PDB file of C-alpha atoms in Angstrom:
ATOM      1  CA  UNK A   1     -17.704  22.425  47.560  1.00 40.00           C
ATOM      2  CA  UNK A   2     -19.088  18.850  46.150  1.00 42.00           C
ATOM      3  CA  UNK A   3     -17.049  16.680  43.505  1.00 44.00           C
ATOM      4  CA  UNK A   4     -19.621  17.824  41.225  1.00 45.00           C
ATOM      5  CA  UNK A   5     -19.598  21.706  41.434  1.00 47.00           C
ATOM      6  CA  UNK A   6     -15.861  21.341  41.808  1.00 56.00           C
ATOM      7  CA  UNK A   7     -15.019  19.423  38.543  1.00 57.00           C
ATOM      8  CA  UNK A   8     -18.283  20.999  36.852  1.00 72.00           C
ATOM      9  CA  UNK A   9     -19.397  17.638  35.289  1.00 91.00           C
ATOM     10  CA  UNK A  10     -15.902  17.827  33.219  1.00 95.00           C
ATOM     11  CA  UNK A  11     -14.949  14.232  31.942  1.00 96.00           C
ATOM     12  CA  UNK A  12     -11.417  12.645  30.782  1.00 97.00           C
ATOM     13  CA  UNK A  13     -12.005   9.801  28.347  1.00 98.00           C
ATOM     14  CA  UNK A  14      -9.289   7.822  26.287  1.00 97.00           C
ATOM     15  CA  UNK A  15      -9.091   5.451  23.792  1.00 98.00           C
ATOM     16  CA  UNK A  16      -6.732   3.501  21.591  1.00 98.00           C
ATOM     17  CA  UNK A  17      -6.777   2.826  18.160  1.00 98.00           C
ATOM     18  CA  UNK A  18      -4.980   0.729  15.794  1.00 97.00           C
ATOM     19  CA  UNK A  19      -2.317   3.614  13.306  1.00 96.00           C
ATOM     20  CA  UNK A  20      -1.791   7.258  14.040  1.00 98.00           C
ATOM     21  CA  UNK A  21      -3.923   7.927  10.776  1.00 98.00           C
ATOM     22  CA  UNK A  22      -6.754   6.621  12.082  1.00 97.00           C
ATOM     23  CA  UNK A  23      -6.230   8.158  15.562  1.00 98.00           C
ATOM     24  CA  UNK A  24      -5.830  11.560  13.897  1.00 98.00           C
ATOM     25  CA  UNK A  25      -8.874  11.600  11.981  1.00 98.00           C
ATOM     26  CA  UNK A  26     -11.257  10.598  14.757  1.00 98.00           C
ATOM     27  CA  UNK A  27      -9.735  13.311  17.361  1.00 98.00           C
ATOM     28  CA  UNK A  28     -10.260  15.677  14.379  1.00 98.00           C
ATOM     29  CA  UNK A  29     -14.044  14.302  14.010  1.00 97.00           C
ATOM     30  CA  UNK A  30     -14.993  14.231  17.450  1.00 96.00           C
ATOM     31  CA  UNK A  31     -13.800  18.054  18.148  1.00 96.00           C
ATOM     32  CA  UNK A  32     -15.142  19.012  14.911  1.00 95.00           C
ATOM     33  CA  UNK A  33     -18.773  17.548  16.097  1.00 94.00           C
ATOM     34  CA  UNK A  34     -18.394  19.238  19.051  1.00 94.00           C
ATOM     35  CA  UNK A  35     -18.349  16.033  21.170  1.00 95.00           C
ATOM     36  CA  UNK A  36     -15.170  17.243  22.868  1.00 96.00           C
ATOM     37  CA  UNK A  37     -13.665  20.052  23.890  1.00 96.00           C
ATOM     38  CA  UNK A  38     -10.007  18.643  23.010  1.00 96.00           C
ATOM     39  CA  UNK A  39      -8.777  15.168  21.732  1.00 98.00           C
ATOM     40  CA  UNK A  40      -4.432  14.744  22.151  1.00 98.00           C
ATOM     41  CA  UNK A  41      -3.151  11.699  20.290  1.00 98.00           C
ATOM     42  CA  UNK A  42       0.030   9.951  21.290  1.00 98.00           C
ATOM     43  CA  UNK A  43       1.696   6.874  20.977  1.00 96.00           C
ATOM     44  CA  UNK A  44       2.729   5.041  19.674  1.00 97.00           C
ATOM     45  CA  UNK A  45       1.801   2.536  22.849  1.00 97.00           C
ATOM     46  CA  UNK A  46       1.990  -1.214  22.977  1.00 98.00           C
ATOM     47  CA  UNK A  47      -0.921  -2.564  24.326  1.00 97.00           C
ATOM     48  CA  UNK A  48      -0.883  -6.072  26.626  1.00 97.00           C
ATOM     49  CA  UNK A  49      -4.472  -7.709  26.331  1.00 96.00           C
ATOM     50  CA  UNK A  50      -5.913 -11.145  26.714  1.00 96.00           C
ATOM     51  CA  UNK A  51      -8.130 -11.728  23.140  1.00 95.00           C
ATOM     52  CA  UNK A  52     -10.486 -15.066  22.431  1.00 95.00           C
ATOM     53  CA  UNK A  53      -8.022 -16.866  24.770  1.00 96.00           C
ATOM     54  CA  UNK A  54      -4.825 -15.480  23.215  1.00 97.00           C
ATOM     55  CA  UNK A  55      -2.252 -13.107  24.540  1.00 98.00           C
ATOM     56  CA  UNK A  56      -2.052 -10.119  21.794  1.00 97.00           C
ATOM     57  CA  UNK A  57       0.869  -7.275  22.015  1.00 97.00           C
ATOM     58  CA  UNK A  58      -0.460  -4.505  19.569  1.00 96.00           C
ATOM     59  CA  UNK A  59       1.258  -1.301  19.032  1.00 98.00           C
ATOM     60  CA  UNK A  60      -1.794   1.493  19.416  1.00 98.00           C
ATOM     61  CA  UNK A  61      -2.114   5.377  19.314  1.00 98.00           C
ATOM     62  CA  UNK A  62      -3.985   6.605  22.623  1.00 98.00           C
ATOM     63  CA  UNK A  63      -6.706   9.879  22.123  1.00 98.00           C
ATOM     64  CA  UNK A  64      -7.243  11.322  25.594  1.00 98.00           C
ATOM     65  CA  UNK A  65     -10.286  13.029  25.165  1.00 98.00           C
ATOM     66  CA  UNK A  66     -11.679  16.013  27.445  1.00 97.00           C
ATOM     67  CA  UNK A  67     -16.149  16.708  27.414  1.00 96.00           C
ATOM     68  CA  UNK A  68     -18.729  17.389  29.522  1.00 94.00           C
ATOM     69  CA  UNK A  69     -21.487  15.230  31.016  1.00 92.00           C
ATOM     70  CA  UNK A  70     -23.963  15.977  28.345  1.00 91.00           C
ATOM     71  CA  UNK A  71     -21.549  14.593  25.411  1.00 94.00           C
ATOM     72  CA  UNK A  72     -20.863  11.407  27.183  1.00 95.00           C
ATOM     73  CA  UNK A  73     -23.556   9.208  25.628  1.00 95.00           C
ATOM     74  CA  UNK A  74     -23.051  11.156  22.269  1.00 95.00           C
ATOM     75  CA  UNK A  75     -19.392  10.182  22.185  1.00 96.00           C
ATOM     76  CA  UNK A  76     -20.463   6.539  23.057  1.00 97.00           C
ATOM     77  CA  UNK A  77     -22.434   5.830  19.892  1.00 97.00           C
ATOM     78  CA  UNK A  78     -20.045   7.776  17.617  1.00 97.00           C
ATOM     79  CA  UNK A  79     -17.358   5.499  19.318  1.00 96.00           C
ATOM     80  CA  UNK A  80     -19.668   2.287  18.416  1.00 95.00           C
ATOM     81  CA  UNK A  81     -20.365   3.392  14.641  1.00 96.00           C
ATOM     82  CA  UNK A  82     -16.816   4.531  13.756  1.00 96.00           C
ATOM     83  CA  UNK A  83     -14.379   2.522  15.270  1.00 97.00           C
ATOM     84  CA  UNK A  84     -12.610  -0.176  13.537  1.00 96.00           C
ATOM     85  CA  UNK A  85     -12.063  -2.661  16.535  1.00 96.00           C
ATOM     86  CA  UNK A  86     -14.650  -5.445  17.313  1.00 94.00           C
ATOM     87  CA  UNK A  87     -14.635  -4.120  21.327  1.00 95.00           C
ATOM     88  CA  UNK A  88     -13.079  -0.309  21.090  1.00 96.00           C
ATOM     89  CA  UNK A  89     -11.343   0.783  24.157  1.00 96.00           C
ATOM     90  CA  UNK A  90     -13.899   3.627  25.355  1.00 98.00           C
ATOM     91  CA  UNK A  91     -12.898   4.662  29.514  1.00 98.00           C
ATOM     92  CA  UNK A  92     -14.087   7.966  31.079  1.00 97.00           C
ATOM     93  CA  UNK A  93     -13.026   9.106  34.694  1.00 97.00           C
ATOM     94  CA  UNK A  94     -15.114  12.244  36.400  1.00 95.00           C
ATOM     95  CA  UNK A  95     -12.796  15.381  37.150  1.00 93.00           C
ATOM     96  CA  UNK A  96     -13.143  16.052  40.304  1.00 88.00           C
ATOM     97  CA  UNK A  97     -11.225  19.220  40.262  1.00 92.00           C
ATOM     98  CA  UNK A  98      -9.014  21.434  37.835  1.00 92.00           C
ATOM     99  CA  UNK A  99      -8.348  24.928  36.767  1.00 94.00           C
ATOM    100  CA  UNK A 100     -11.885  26.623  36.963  1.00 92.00           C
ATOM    101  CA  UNK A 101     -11.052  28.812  33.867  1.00 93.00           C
ATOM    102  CA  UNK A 102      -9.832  25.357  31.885  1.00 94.00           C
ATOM    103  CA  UNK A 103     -13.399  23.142  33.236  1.00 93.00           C
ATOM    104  CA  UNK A 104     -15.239  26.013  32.020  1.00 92.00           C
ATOM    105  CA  UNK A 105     -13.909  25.743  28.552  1.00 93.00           C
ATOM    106  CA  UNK A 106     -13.908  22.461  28.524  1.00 94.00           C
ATOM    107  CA  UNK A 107     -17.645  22.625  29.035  1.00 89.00           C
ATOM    108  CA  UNK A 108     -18.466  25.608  26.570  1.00 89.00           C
ATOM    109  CA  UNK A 109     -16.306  24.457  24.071  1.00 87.00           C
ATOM    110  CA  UNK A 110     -17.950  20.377  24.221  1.00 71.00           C
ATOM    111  CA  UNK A 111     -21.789  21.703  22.687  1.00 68.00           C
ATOM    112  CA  UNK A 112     -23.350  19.944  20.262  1.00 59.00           C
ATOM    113  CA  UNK A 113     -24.009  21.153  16.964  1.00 54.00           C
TER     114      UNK A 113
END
Protein backbone atom coordinates (compact mmCIF):
# COMPACT_ATOMS: atom_id res chain seq x y z
CA UNK A 1 0.00 0.00 0.00
CA UNK A 2 1.56 3.66 -0.91
CA UNK A 3 1.95 6.54 1.82
CA UNK A 4 -0.84 8.02 0.04
CA UNK A 5 -3.64 5.33 0.01
CA UNK A 6 -2.40 4.46 3.47
CA UNK A 7 -2.82 7.88 5.24
CA UNK A 8 -5.71 8.81 2.63
CA UNK A 9 -4.35 12.38 2.02
CA UNK A 10 -5.10 12.97 5.98
CA UNK A 11 -2.99 16.03 7.26
CA UNK A 12 -1.82 17.12 10.97
CA UNK A 13 -1.30 20.87 11.13
CA UNK A 14 -0.55 23.04 14.33
CA UNK A 15 -0.27 26.35 15.26
CA UNK A 16 0.30 28.69 18.16
CA UNK A 17 -1.34 31.62 19.14
CA UNK A 18 -0.87 34.30 21.55
CA UNK A 19 -4.08 33.62 24.84
CA UNK A 20 -6.28 30.59 25.13
CA UNK A 21 -9.24 32.99 24.07
CA UNK A 22 -7.99 33.54 20.97
CA UNK A 23 -6.89 29.90 20.44
CA UNK A 24 -10.42 28.79 21.33
CA UNK A 25 -12.24 30.83 18.99
CA UNK A 26 -10.22 30.01 15.89
CA UNK A 27 -10.35 26.01 16.57
CA UNK A 28 -14.11 26.74 16.96
CA UNK A 29 -14.04 28.76 13.46
CA UNK A 30 -12.02 26.53 11.53
CA UNK A 31 -14.25 23.26 12.47
CA UNK A 32 -17.26 25.28 12.15
CA UNK A 33 -16.12 26.19 8.33
CA UNK A 34 -15.48 22.86 7.81
CA UNK A 35 -11.73 23.41 7.22
CA UNK A 36 -10.96 20.68 9.75
CA UNK A 37 -12.16 17.77 10.89
CA UNK A 38 -10.93 18.51 14.64
CA UNK A 39 -8.85 21.43 16.19
CA UNK A 40 -7.42 20.43 20.21
CA UNK A 41 -6.02 23.47 21.98
CA UNK A 42 -3.45 23.18 24.72
CA UNK A 43 -0.99 25.04 26.40
CA UNK A 44 -0.21 26.95 27.77
CA UNK A 45 3.48 26.50 25.93
CA UNK A 46 6.44 28.81 26.07
CA UNK A 47 7.73 29.37 22.88
CA UNK A 48 11.83 29.99 22.23
CA UNK A 49 12.18 32.07 18.88
CA UNK A 50 14.74 34.36 17.39
CA UNK A 51 12.52 37.83 16.33
CA UNK A 52 14.15 41.05 14.29
CA UNK A 53 17.45 39.98 15.94
CA UNK A 54 16.06 39.48 19.46
CA UNK A 55 15.59 36.40 21.53
CA UNK A 56 11.66 36.39 22.54
CA UNK A 57 10.21 33.72 25.27
CA UNK A 58 6.33 33.98 24.73
CA UNK A 59 3.90 31.89 26.54
CA UNK A 60 1.43 30.47 23.52
CA UNK A 61 -1.64 28.08 23.25
CA UNK A 62 -0.87 25.30 20.48
CA UNK A 63 -4.19 24.13 18.04
CA UNK A 64 -3.23 20.80 16.50
CA UNK A 65 -5.39 20.68 13.72
CA UNK A 66 -6.50 17.39 11.72
CA UNK A 67 -7.92 17.96 7.46
CA UNK A 68 -7.63 16.57 4.38
CA UNK A 69 -5.60 17.51 1.29
CA UNK A 70 -8.31 19.51 -0.27
CA UNK A 71 -8.62 22.00 2.90
CA UNK A 72 -4.97 22.64 3.02
CA UNK A 73 -4.80 25.81 0.91
CA UNK A 74 -8.27 26.85 2.39
CA UNK A 75 -6.87 26.73 5.91
CA UNK A 76 -3.78 28.72 4.62
CA UNK A 77 -5.60 31.91 3.68
CA UNK A 78 -8.02 31.75 6.64
CA UNK A 79 -4.71 31.41 8.69
CA UNK A 80 -3.29 34.68 6.75
CA UNK A 81 -6.62 36.84 7.21
CA UNK A 82 -7.34 35.94 10.86
CA UNK A 83 -4.39 35.61 12.74
CA UNK A 84 -3.08 38.23 14.94
CA UNK A 85 0.77 37.56 14.56
CA UNK A 86 2.86 39.40 11.85
CA UNK A 87 4.36 35.63 10.68
CA UNK A 88 1.63 32.96 12.24
CA UNK A 89 3.05 29.64 12.99
CA UNK A 90 1.15 27.49 10.20
CA UNK A 91 3.15 23.58 9.92
CA UNK A 92 1.39 20.56 8.32
CA UNK A 93 2.99 16.96 8.27
CA UNK A 94 1.26 14.14 5.77
CA UNK A 95 -0.19 11.03 7.77
CA UNK A 96 1.20 8.39 6.50
CA UNK A 97 -0.85 5.92 8.35
CA UNK A 98 -3.61 5.74 11.19
CA UNK A 99 -6.79 4.08 12.15
CA UNK A 100 -8.64 3.62 8.72
CA UNK A 101 -12.07 4.25 10.44
CA UNK A 102 -10.45 7.66 12.18
CA UNK A 103 -8.63 8.93 8.37
CA UNK A 104 -11.92 8.35 6.98
CA UNK A 105 -13.61 10.74 9.28
CA UNK A 106 -11.14 12.90 9.29
CA UNK A 107 -11.68 13.26 5.57
CA UNK A 108 -15.64 13.28 5.52
CA UNK A 109 -15.90 15.35 8.32
CA UNK A 110 -13.04 18.28 6.70
CA UNK A 111 -15.75 19.38 3.50
CA UNK A 112 -16.23 22.63 2.72
CA UNK A 113 -19.33 24.38 3.08
Amino acid sequence: MSKKSAGLGVWMAHTTWPDQDKAHAFASEVVRRSLVACASVSGPVVSHYLWQGKLEQTQEWLVTLKLCDAQREDLKLYMKACHPYEVPELLMLEMGDGLPSYLQWVCESARPV
